[in-house]
Short mmCIF file of C-alpha atoms in Angstrom, two decimals:
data_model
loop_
_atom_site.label_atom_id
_atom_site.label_comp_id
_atom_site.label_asym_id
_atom_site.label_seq_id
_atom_site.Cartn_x
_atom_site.Cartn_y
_atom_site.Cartn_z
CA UNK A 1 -190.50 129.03 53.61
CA UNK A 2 -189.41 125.69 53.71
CA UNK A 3 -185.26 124.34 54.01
CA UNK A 4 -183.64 121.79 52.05
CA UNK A 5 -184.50 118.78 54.65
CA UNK A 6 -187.96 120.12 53.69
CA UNK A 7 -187.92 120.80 50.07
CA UNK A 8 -190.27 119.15 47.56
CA UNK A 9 -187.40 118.74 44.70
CA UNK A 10 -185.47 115.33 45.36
CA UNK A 11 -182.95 115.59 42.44
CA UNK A 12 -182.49 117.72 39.68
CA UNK A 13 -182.31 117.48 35.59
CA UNK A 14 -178.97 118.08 34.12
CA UNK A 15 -180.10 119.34 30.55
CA UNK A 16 -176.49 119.00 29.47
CA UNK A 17 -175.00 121.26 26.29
CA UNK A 18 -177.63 120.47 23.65
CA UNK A 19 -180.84 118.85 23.36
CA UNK A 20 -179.99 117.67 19.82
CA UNK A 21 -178.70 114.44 19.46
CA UNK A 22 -176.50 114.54 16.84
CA UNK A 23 -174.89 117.35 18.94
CA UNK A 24 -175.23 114.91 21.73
CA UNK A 25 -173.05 112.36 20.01
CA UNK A 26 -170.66 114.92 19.03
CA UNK A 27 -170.40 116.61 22.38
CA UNK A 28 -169.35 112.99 24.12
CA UNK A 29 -166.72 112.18 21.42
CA UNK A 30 -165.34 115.48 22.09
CA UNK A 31 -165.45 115.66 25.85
CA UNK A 32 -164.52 112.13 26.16
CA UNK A 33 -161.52 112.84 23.95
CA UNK A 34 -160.54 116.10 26.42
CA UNK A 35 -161.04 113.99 29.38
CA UNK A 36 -158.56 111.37 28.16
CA UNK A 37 -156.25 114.20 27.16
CA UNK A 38 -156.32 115.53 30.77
CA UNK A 39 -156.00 112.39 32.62
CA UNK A 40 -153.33 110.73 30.87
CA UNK A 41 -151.24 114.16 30.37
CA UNK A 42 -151.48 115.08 33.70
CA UNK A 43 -150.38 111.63 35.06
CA UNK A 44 -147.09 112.10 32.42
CA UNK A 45 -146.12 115.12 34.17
CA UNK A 46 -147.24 113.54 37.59
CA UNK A 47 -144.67 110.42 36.56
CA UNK A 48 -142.25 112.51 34.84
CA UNK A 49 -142.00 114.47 38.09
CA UNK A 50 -141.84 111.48 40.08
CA UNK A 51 -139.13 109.74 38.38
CA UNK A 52 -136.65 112.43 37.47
CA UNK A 53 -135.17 113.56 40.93
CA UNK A 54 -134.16 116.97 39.04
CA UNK A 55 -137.22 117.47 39.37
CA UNK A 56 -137.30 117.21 42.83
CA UNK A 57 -137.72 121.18 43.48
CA UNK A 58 -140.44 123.58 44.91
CA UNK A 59 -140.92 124.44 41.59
CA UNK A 60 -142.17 121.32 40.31
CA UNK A 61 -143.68 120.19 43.73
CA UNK A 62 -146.00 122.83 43.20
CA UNK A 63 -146.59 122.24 39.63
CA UNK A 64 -147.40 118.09 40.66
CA UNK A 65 -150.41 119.35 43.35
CA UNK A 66 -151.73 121.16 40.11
CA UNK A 67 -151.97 118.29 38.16
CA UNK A 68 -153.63 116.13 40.90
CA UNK A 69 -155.99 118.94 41.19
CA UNK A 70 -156.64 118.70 37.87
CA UNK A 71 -157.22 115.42 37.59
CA UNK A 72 -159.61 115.31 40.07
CA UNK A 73 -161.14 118.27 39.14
CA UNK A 74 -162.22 117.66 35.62
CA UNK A 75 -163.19 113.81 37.18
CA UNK A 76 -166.03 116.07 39.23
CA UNK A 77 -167.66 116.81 36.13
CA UNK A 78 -167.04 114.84 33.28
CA UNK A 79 -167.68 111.34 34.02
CA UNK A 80 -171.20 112.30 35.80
CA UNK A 81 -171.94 114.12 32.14
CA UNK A 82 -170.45 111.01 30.25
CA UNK A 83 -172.42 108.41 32.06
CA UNK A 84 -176.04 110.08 32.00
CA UNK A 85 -175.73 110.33 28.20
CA UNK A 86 -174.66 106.21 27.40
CA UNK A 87 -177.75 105.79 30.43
CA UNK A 88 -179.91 107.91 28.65
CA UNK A 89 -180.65 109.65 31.81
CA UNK A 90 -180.46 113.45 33.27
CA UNK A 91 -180.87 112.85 36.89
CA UNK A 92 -178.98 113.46 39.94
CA UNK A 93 -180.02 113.34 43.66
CA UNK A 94 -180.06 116.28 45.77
CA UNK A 95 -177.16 115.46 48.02
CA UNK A 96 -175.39 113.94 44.83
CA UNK A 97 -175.76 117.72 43.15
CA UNK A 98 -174.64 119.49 46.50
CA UNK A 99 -171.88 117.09 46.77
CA UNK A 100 -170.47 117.26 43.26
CA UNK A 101 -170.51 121.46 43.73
CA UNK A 102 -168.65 120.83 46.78
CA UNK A 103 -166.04 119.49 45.28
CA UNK A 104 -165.91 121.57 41.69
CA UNK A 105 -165.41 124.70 43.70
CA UNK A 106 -163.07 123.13 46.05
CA UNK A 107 -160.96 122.06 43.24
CA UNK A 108 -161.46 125.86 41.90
CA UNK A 109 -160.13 127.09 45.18
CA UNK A 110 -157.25 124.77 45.23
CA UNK A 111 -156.13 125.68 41.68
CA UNK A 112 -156.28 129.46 42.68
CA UNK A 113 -154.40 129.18 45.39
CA UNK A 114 -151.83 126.65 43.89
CA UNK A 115 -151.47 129.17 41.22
CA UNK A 116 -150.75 132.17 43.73
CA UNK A 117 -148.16 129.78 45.20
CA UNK A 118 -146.63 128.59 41.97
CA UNK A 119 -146.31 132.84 41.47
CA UNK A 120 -144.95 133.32 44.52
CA UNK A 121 -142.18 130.73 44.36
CA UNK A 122 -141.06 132.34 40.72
CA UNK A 123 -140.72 135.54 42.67
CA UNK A 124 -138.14 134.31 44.95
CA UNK A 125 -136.36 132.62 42.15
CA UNK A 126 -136.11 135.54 40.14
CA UNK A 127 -135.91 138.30 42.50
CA UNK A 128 -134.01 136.67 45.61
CA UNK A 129 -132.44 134.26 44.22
CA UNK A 130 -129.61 133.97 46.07
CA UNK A 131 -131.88 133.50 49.24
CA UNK A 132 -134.54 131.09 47.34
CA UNK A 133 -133.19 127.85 48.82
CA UNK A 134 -133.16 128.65 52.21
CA UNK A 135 -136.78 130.77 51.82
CA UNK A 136 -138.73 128.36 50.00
CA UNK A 137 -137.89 125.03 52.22
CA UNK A 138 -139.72 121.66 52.11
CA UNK A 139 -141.43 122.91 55.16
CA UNK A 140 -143.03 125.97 53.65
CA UNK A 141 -143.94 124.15 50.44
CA UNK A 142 -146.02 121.60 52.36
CA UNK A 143 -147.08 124.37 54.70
CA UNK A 144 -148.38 126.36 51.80
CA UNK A 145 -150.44 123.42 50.06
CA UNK A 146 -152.11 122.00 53.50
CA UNK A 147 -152.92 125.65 54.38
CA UNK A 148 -154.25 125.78 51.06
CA UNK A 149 -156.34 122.85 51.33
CA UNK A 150 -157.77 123.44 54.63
CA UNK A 151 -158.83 127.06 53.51
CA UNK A 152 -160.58 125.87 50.69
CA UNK A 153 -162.59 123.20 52.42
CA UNK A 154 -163.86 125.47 54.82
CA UNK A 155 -164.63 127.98 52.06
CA UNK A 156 -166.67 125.66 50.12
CA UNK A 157 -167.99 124.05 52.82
CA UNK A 158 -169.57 127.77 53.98
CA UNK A 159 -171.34 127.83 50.22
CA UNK A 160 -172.39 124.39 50.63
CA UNK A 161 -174.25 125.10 53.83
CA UNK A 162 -175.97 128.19 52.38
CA UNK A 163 -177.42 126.19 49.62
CA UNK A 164 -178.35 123.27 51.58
CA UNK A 165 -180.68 125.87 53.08
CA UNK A 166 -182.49 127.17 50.37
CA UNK A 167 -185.91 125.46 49.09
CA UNK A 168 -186.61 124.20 45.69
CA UNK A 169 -189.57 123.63 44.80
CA UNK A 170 -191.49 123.08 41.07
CA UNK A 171 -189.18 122.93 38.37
CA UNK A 172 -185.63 121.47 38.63
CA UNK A 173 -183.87 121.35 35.31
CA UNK A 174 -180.49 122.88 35.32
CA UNK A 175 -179.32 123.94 31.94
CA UNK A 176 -175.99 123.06 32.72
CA UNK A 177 -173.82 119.77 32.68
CA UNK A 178 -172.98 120.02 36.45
CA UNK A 179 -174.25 121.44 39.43
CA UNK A 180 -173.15 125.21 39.21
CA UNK A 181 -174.07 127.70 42.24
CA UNK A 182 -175.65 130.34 39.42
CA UNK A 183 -178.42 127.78 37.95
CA UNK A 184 -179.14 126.58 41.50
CA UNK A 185 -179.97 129.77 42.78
CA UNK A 186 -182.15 130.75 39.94
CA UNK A 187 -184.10 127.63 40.77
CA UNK A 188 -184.50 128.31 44.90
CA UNK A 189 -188.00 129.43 45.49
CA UNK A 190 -186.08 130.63 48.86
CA UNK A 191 -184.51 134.18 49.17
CA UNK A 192 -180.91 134.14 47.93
CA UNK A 193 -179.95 137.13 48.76
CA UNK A 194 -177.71 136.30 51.86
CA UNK A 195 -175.82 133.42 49.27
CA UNK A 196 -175.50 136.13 46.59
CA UNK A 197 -173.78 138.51 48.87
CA UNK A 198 -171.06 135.80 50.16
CA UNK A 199 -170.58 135.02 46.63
CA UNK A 200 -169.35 139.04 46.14
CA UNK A 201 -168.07 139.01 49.34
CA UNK A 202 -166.57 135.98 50.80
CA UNK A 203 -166.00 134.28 47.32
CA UNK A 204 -164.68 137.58 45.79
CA UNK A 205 -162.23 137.69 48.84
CA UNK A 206 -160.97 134.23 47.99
CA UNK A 207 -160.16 135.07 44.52
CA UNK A 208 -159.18 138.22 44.54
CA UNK A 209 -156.31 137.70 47.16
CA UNK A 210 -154.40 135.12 45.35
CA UNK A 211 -154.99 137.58 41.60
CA UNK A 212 -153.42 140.32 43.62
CA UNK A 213 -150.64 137.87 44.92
CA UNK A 214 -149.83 136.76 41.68
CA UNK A 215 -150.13 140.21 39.82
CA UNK A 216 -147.93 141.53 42.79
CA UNK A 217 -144.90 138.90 41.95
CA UNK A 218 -144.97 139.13 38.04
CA UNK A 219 -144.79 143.26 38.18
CA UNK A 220 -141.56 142.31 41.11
CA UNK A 221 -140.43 139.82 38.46
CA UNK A 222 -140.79 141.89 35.43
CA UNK A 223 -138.96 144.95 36.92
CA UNK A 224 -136.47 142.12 38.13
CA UNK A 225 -136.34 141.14 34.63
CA UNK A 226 -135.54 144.65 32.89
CA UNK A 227 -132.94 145.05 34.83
CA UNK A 228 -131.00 142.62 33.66
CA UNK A 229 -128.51 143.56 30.64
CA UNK A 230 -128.53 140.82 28.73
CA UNK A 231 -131.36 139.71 26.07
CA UNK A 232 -130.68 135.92 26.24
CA UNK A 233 -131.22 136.41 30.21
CA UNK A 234 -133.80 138.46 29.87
CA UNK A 235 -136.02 135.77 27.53
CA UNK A 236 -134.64 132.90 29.72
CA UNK A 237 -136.42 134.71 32.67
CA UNK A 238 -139.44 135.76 31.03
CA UNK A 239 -139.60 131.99 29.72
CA UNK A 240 -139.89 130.30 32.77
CA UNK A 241 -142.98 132.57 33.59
CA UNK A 242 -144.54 132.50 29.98
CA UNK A 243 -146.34 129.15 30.70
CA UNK A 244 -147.56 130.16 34.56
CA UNK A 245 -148.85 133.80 33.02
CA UNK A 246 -151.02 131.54 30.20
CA UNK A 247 -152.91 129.38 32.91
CA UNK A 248 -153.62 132.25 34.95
CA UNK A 249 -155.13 134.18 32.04
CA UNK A 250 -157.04 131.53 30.73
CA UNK A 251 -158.30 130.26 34.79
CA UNK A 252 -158.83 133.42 36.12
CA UNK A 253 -160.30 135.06 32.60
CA UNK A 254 -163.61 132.24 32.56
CA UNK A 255 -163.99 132.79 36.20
CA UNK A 256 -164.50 136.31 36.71
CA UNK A 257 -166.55 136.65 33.58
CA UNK A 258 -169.19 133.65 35.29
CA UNK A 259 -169.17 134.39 39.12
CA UNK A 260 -168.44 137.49 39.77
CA UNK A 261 -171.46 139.68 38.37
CA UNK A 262 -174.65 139.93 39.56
CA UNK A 263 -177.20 137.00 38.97
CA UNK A 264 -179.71 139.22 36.97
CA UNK A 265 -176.76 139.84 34.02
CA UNK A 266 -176.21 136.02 33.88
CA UNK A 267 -177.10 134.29 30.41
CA UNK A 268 -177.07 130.57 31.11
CA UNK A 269 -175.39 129.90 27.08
CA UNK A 270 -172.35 132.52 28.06
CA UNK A 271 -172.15 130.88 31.78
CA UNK A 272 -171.87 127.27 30.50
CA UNK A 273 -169.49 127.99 27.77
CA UNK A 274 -166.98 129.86 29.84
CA UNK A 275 -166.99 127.11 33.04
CA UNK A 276 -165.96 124.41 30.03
CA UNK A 277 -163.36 126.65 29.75
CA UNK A 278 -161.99 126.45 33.31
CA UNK A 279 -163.74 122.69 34.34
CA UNK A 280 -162.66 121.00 30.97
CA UNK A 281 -160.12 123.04 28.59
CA UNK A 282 -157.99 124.50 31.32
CA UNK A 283 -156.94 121.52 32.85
CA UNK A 284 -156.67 119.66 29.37
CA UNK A 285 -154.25 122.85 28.35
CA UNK A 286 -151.91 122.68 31.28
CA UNK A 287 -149.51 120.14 31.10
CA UNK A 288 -149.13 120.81 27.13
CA UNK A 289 -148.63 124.32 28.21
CA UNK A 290 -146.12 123.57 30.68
CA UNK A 291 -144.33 120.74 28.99
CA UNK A 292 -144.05 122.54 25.66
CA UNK A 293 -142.31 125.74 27.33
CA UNK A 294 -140.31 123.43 29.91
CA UNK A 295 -136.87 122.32 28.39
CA UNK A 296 -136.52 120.32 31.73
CA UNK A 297 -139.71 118.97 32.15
CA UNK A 298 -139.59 118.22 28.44
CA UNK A 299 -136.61 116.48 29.16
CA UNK A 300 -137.73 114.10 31.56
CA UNK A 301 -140.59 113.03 29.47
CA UNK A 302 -138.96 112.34 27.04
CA UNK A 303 -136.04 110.07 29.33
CA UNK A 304 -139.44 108.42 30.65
CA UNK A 305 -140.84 107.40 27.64
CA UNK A 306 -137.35 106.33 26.24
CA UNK A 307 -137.01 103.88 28.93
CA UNK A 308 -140.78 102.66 28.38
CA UNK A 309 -139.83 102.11 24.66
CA UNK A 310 -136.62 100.72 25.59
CA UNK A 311 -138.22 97.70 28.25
#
């Protein structure tokens, strides 16, 4: 059994979403088009964030990290896809395809746990909020996203490792548009047994603690909610949660249906349609989401683009 330093495969085939190419053409018009979307709405709310110091609140500190995520997220992905297709070319090199999963799943990590955050700080809003200032300091908000980005790194660097071990060998087309853990391990002529299990494990772990975080604060919040006698309060509350609740249903829906069953149930057509959903539509769908239910960060887009207008 041979490892990676040893394997006969030097770079890999991304097949893409279709081998037609009229679907071709249509698939980069559309994913060029979503990739615009998410860069230049994400950098509005990024800006608009920036420039209105109302804004200048955990709240929205937390909600800026997710945009830079996402920005940089859907920039793992995209762009590689984009250029192979106006190159007329599939390949990528073996460090290049362990490199660019690196990062996907470190931006996946980050977005989970920025999302458990961004749950967390609603909580003490809503349920403690006459304590919320001097709980949720600047401290602790730049405590929670370093810890979050150190835990991540070293959980994706764990995964990385593991594959960098396995052999490939013979074929090495990956019906996929990026390098995704499940295609790569169907490829390894190695035993992936040991990855598999940190996947269920370790990965699961991950995950699942952040869900349980977040699931933990919205039934808190919605009890919180109830209580209070008033309708108009009661939809004010719910409202500022509305928008949080839709990313996490959408992020956290597309994930668990692709990485957390067992390799033999995986159908490479179902797996590659639900990771556009969380690589490519999910970050496209957040700052609408957010700006369209935010009356203040709605607000300050709109004062930004006045004054753009206006000079």
């Amino acid at each position: 059994m041979r490892g990676a330093n040893q394997s006969s495969v030097s770079e890999f085939l991304l097949l893409g979403l279709s081998r037609q190419p009229q679907q071709q053409q249509l698939l980069f018009v559309l994913f060029l088009s979503m990739y615009l979307a998410t860069i230049l709405g994400n950098l509005l709310i990024l800006l608009a964030i920036s420039m209105d110091s109302r804004l200048h609140i955990p709240m929205y500190f937390f909600l800026s990290n997710l945009s830079f995520v996402d920005i940089c997220f859907s920039s793992t992905t995209v762009p590689k896809m984009l250029t192979n297709h106006l190159l007329g070319t599939q390949t990528i090199s073996f460090s290049g395809c362990l490199t660019q999963m690196y990062f996907v799943f470190m931006f996946v990590d980050m977005d989970n746990f920025i999302l458990a955050v961004m749950a967390y700080d609603r909580f003490l809003a809503i349920c403690h909020p006459l304590h919320y200032s001097t709980k949720m300091t600047h401290q602790l908000c730049a405590l929670l996203v370093a810890g979050s980005w150190v835990i991540a790194n070293l959980n994706v660097l764990l995964h990385t490792l593991l594959m960098a071990q396995l052999s490939f060998c013979g074929y090495n087309a990956i019906p996929h548009f990026f390098c995704d853990v499940t295609p790569l391990l169907k490829l390894s002529c190695s035993d992936t047994h040991l990855n598999e299990v940190m996947i269920l494990t370790e990965g699961s772990l991950i995950m699942i603690t952040p869900f349980i975080c977040i699931l933990a604060s919205y039934i808190h919040i919605t009890c919180a909610i109830l209580r209070v006698p008033s309708t108009k309060g009661r939809w004010k509350a719910f409202s500022t949660c509305g928008s949080h609740l839709a990313v996490v249903s959408l992020f956290y829906g597309t994930i668990i249906a692709v990485y957390f069953n067992p390799l033999s149930s995986h159908s490479s057509e179902k797996d590659t349609t639900a990771t556009v959903m969380y690589t490519v539509v999910t970050p496209m769908l957040n700052p609408f989401i957010y700006s369209l239910r935010n009356r203040d960060l709605k607000g300050a887009l709109q004062k930004m683009m006045g004054r753009k207008s206006c000079s």
